[in-house]
Coordinates of C-alpha atoms in Angstrom, one line a residue:
Chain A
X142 CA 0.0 0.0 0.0
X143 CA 1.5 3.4 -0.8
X144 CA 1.9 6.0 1.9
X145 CA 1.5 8.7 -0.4
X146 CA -1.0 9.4 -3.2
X147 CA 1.3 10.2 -6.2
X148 CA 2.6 13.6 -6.2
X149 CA -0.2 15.2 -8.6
X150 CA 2.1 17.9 -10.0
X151 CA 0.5 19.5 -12.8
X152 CA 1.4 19.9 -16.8
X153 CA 3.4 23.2 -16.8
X154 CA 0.6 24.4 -19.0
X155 CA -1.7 24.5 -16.5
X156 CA 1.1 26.5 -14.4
X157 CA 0.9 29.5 -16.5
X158 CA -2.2 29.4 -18.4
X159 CA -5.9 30.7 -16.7
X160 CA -8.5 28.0 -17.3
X161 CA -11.8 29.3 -18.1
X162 CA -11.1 32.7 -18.2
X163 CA -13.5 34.2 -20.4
X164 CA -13.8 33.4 -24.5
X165 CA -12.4 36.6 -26.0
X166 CA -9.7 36.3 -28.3
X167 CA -6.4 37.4 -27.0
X168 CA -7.3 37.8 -23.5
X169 CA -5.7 35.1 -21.0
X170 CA -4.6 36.3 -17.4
X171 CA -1.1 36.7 -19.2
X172 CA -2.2 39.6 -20.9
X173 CA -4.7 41.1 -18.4
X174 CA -1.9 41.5 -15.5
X175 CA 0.6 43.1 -18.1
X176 CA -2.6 45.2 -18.6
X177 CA -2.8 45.9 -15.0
X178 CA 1.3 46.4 -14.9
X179 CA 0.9 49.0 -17.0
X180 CA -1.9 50.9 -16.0
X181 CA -0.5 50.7 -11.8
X182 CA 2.9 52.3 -13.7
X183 CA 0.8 54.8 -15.5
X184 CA -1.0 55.5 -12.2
X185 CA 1.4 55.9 -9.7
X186 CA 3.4 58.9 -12.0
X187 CA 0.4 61.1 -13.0
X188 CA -0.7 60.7 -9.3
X189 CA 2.5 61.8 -8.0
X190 CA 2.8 64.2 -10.6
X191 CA -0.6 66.0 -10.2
X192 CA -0.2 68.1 -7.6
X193 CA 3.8 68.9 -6.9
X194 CA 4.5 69.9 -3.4
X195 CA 8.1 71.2 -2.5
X196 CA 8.4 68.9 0.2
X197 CA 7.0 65.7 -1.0
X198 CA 4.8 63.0 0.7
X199 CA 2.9 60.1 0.0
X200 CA 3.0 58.8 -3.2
X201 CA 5.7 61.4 -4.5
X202 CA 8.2 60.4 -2.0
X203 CA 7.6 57.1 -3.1
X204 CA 8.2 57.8 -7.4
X205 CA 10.7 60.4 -5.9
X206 CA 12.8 58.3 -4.4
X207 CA 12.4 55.6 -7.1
X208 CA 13.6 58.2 -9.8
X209 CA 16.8 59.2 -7.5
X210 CA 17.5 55.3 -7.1
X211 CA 17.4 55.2 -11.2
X212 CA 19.7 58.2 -11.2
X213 CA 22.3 57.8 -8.6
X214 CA 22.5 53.6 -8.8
X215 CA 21.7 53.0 -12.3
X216 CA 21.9 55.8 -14.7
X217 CA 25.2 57.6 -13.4
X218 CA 27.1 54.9 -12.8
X219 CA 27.0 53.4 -16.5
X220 CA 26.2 56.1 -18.9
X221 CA 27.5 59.3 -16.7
X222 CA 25.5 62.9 -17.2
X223 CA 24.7 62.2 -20.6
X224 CA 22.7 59.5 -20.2
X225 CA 20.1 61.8 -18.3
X226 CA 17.8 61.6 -21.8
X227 CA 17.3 58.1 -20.9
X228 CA 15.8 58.5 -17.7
X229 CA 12.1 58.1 -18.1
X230 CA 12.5 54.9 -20.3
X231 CA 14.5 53.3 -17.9
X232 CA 12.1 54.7 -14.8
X233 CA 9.2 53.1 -16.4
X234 CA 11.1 49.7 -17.8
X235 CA 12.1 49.2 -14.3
X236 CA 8.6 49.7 -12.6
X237 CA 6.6 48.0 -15.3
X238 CA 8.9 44.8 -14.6
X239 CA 8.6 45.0 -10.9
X240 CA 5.0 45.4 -11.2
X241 CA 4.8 42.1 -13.5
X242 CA 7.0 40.6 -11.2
X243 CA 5.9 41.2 -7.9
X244 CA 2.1 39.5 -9.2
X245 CA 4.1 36.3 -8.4
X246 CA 3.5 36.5 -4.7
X247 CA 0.4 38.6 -4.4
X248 CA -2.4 37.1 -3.1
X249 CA -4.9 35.2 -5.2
X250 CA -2.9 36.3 -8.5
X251 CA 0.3 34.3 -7.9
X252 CA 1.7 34.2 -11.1
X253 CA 4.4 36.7 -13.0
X254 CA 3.6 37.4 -16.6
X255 CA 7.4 37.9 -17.0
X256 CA 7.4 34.0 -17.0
X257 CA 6.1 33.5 -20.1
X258 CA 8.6 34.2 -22.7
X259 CA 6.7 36.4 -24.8
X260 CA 6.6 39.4 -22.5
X261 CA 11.0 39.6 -21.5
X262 CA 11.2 38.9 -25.4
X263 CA 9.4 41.9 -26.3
X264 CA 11.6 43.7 -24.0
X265 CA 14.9 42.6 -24.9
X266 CA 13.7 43.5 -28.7
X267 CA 13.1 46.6 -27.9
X268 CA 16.2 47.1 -25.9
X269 CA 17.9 45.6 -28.8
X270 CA 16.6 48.1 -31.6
X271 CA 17.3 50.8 -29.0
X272 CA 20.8 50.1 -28.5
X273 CA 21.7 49.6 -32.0
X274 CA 20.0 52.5 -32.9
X275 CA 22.1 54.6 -31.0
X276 CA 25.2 53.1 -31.6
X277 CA 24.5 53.5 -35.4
X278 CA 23.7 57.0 -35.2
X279 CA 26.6 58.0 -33.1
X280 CA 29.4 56.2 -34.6
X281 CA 27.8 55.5 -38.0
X282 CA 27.2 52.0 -39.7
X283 CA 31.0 50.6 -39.9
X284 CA 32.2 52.8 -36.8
X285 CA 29.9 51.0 -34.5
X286 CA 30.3 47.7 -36.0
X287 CA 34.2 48.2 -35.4
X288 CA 33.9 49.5 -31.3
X289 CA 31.5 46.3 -31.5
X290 CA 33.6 43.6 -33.1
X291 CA 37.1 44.6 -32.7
X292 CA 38.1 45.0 -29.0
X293 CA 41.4 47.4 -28.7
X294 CA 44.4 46.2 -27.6
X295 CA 44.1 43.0 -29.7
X296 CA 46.8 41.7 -31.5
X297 CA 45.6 41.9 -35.9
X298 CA 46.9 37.9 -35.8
X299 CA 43.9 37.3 -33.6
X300 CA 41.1 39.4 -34.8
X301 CA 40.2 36.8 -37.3
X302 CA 39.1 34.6 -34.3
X303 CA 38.2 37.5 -32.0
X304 CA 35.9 39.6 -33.8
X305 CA 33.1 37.0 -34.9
X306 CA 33.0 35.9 -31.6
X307 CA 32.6 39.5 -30.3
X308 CA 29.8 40.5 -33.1
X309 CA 28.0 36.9 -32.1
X310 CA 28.1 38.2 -28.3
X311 CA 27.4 41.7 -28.6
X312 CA 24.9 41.9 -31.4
X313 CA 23.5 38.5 -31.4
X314 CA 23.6 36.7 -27.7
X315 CA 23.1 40.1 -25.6
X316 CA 18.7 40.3 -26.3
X317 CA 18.7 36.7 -25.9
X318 CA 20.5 36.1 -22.6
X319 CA 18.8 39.3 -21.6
X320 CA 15.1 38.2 -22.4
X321 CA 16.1 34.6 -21.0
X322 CA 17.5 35.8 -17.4
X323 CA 14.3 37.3 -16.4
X324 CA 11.8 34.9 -18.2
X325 CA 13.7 31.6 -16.8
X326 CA 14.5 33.6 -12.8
X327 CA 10.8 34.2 -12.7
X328 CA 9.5 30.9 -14.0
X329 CA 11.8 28.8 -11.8
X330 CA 10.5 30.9 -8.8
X331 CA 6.9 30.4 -9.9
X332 CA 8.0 26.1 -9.6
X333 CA 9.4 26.3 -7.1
X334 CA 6.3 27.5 -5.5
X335 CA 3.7 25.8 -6.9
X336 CA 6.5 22.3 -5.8
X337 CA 6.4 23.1 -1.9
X338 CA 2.5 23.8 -2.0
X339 CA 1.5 20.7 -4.3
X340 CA 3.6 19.0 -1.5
X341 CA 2.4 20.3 1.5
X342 CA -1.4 19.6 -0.5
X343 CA -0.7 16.4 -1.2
X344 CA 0.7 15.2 2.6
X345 CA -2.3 17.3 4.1
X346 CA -5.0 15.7 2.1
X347 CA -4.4 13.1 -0.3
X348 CA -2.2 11.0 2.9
X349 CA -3.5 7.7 3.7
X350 CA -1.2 7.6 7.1
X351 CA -2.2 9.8 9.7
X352 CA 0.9 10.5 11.9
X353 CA 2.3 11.9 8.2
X354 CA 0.2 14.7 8.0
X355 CA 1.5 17.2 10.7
X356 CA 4.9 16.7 8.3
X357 CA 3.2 19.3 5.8
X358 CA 4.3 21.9 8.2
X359 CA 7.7 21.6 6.7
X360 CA 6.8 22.6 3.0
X361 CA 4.3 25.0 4.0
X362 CA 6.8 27.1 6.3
X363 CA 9.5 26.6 3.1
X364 CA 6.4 28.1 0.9
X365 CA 6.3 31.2 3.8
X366 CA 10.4 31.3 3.2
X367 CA 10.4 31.2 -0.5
X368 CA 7.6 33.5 -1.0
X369 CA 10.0 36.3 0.9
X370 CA 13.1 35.1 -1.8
X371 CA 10.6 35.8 -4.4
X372 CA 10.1 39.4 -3.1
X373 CA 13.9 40.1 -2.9
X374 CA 14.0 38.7 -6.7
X375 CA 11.5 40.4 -8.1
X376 CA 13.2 43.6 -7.2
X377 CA 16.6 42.9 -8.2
X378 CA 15.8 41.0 -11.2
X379 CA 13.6 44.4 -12.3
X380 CA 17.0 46.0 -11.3
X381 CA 18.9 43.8 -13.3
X382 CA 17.0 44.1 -16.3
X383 CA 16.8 47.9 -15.7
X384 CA 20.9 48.4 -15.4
X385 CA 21.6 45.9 -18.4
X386 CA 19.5 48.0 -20.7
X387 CA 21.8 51.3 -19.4
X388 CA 25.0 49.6 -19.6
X389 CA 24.5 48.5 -23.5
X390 CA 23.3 51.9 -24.3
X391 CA 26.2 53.2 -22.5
X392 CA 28.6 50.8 -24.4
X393 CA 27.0 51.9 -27.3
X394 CA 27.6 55.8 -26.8
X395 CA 31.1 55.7 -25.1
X396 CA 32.5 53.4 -27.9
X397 CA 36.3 55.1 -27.6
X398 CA 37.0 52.6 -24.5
Chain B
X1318 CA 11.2 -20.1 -20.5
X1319 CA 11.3 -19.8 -24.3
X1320 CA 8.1 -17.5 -23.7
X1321 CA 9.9 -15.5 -20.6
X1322 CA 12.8 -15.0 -22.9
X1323 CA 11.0 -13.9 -25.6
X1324 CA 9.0 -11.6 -23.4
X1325 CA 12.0 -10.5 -22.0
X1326 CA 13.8 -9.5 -25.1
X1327 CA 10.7 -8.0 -26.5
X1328 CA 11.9 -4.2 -26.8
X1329 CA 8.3 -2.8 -28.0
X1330 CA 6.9 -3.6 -24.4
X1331 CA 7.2 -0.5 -22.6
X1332 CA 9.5 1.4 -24.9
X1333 CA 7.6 4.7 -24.6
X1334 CA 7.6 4.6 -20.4
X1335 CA 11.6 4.1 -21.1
X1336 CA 12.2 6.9 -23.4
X1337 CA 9.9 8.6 -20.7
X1338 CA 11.6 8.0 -17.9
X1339 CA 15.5 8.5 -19.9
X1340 CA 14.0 11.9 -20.8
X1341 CA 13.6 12.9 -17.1
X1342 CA 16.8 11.3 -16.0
X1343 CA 18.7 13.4 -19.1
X1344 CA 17.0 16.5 -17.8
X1345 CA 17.8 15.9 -14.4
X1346 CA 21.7 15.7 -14.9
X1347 CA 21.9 17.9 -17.4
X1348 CA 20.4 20.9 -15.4
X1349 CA 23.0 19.5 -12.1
X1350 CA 25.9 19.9 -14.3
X1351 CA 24.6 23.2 -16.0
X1352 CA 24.6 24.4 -12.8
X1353 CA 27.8 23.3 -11.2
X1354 CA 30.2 26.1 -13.0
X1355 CA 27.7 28.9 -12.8
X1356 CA 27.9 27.9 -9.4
X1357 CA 31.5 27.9 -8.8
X1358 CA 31.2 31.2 -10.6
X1359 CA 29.0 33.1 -8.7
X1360 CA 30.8 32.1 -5.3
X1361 CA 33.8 33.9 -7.0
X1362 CA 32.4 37.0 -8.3
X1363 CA 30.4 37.5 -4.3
X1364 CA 33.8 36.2 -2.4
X1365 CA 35.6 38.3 -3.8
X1366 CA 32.9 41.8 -4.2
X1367 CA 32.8 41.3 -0.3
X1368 CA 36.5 41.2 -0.4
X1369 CA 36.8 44.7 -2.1
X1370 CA 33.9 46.3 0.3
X1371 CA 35.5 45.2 3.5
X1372 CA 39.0 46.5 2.2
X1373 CA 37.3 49.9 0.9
X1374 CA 34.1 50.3 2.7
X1375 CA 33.5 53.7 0.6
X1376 CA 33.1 52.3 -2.4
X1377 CA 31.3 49.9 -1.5
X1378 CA 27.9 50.7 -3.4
X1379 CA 30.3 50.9 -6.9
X1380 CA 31.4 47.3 -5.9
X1381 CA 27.6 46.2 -5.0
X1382 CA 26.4 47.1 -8.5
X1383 CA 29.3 45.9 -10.4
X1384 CA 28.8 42.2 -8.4
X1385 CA 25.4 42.1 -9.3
X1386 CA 26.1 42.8 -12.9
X1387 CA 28.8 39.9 -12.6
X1388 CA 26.3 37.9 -11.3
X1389 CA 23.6 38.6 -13.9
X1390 CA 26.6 37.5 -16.8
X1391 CA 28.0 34.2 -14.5
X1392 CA 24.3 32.9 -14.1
X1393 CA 22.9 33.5 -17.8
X1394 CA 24.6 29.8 -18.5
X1395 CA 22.7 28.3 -15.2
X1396 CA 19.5 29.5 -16.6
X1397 CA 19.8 28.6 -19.9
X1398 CA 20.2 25.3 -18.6
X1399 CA 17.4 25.7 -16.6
X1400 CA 15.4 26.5 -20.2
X1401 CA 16.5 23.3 -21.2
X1402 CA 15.8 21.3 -18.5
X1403 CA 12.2 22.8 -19.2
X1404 CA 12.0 22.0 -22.6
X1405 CA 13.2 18.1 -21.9
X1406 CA 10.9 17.6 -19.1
X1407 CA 7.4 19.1 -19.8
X1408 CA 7.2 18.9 -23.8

């Protein structure tokens, strides 16, 4: 006789799909909480915005003190003073993914649109056309594919070897690793809790031995642990994201080193 | 026993619940040894950012940033394991 039921984990496509959600075309919870992202983004600047006090509070403090992080942590430590243009795309990028990410542990929605691919893909595109873009228009067409492809200081014997490699990581691998890193951090955090509660589920009620069930405690407090660990990543993987994007635009602009 | 035999050598029986269970196995190492060098990686990159903070605590915000960058690069490879390990085990 088995102790346990069989652990009933589900198909991953039940993970991070929304069954019986409605019939219209195009709408899945995916797309609704990016909706709602967007919207809490749009809504937190126009209402700090509306009324601007000299000595802020509230909600101001609050965007204030997110735009000074974004300055002083992100934006002047990889693209220096003249990267100051930048500043509302990367204000926005960086609450927009902590907004998607931080629906991981809230209540009831539990689940981070970041974590399916389409959404970080998007992103990194756009990052992608962005920093190319600037490069190009800097540095010209061949000037920026020579800061990208031929590092200085490299020998001319080795630049047959060196340079495709650099041009397959700069122009080619950097959207992909970038879109993958946030779309694969929040998916394995989203497992990772739907394991420990399936578990702690499946010892509390699907357990043919009694003396087993007060074992569920175990998952269930590594649930409570996790679900902190998903807070702390949501943040820096927003961050991450956030100071990524500045530090290829800043490669891209500052092409003499 | 020439029925056992024949039973036994019968590679049809089963073969699908094999390839099955090889699949999960394959993912299973695979994603342990993607993540052993990232691994290794990280623990360099933090040993050695806390290294540079404790012998100059006042720039020790330059040094977070630049070890969370490092991180970010050294743990790209574990997570495209990770992809992998997805795309073995669940399709």
């Amino acid at each position: 006789m088995p102790i346990l039921a069989s652990l009933n984990f589900p198909p991953i496509g039940e993970l991070v799909d929304w069954k019986h959600f409605g019939g219209i075309p195009g709408l899945n919870k995916t797309t609704l909480l990016v909706v709602i992202a967007a919207l809490v983004t749009l809504g937190l600047f126009v209402a700090a915005g509306r009324k601007r006090a000299l000595v802020p509070t509230g909600v101001q403090n609050v965007v204030e003190s997110i735009v000074e992080f974004v300055t002083d942590g992100i934006i002047l430590e990889t693209m220096g003073p003249e990267g100051m243009g930048y500043l509302p795309l990367l204000v926005t990028m960086f609450c927009f993914i902590f907004f998607c990410n931080i629906f991981e542990v809230l209540p009831i929605v539990q689940f981070p649109p970041t974590s399916r691919m389409a959404i970080p893909l998007i992103l990194a595109v756009m990052v992608w056309v962005l920093y190319n873009a600037v490069g190009v228009r800097r540095n010209g067409l061949f000037g920026y594919l020579k800061s990208q492809m031929i590092p200085p200081g490299v020998p001319a014997a080795l630049l047959l070897l060196v340079a495709p490699i650099e041009f397959f990581t700069n122009i080619i691998l950097r959207p992909f690793t970038l879109a993958v890193r946030l779309f694969a951090n929040m998916l394995a955090g989203h497992l990772l809790l739907v394991t420990f509660a399936v578990l702690t589920d499946t010892l509390l009620f699907h357990n043919s031995v009694v003396f087993l069930k007060p074992v569920a405690v175990l998952p269930a407090a590594m649930d409570v642990g996790l679900t902190a660990f998903e807070v702390l990543v949501a943040v820096l993987q927003a961050f991450i994201f956030t100071i990524l994007t500045a530090v290829y635009l800043g490669l891209s602009m500052h092409t003499e080193h | 026993m020439i029925h056992s035999l024949l039973a036994a050598t019968d590679v049809t029986i089963g073969s699908k619940e094999v390839l099955k269970g090889l699949g999960a196995v394959g993912a299973g190492i695979g994603y342990g040894a993607a993540a052993i060098g990232p691994g290794i990686g990280i623990g360099i990159v933090v040993g050695n950012a806390i290294t540079a903070m404790a012998r100059q605590p006042e720039s020790a915000g330059v040094a977070r940033t630049t070890m969370f960058l490092g991180i970010a690069f050294t743990e790209a490879l574990a997570l495209i394991g990770f992809v992998v390990f997805i795309l073995l085990k669940f399709t």
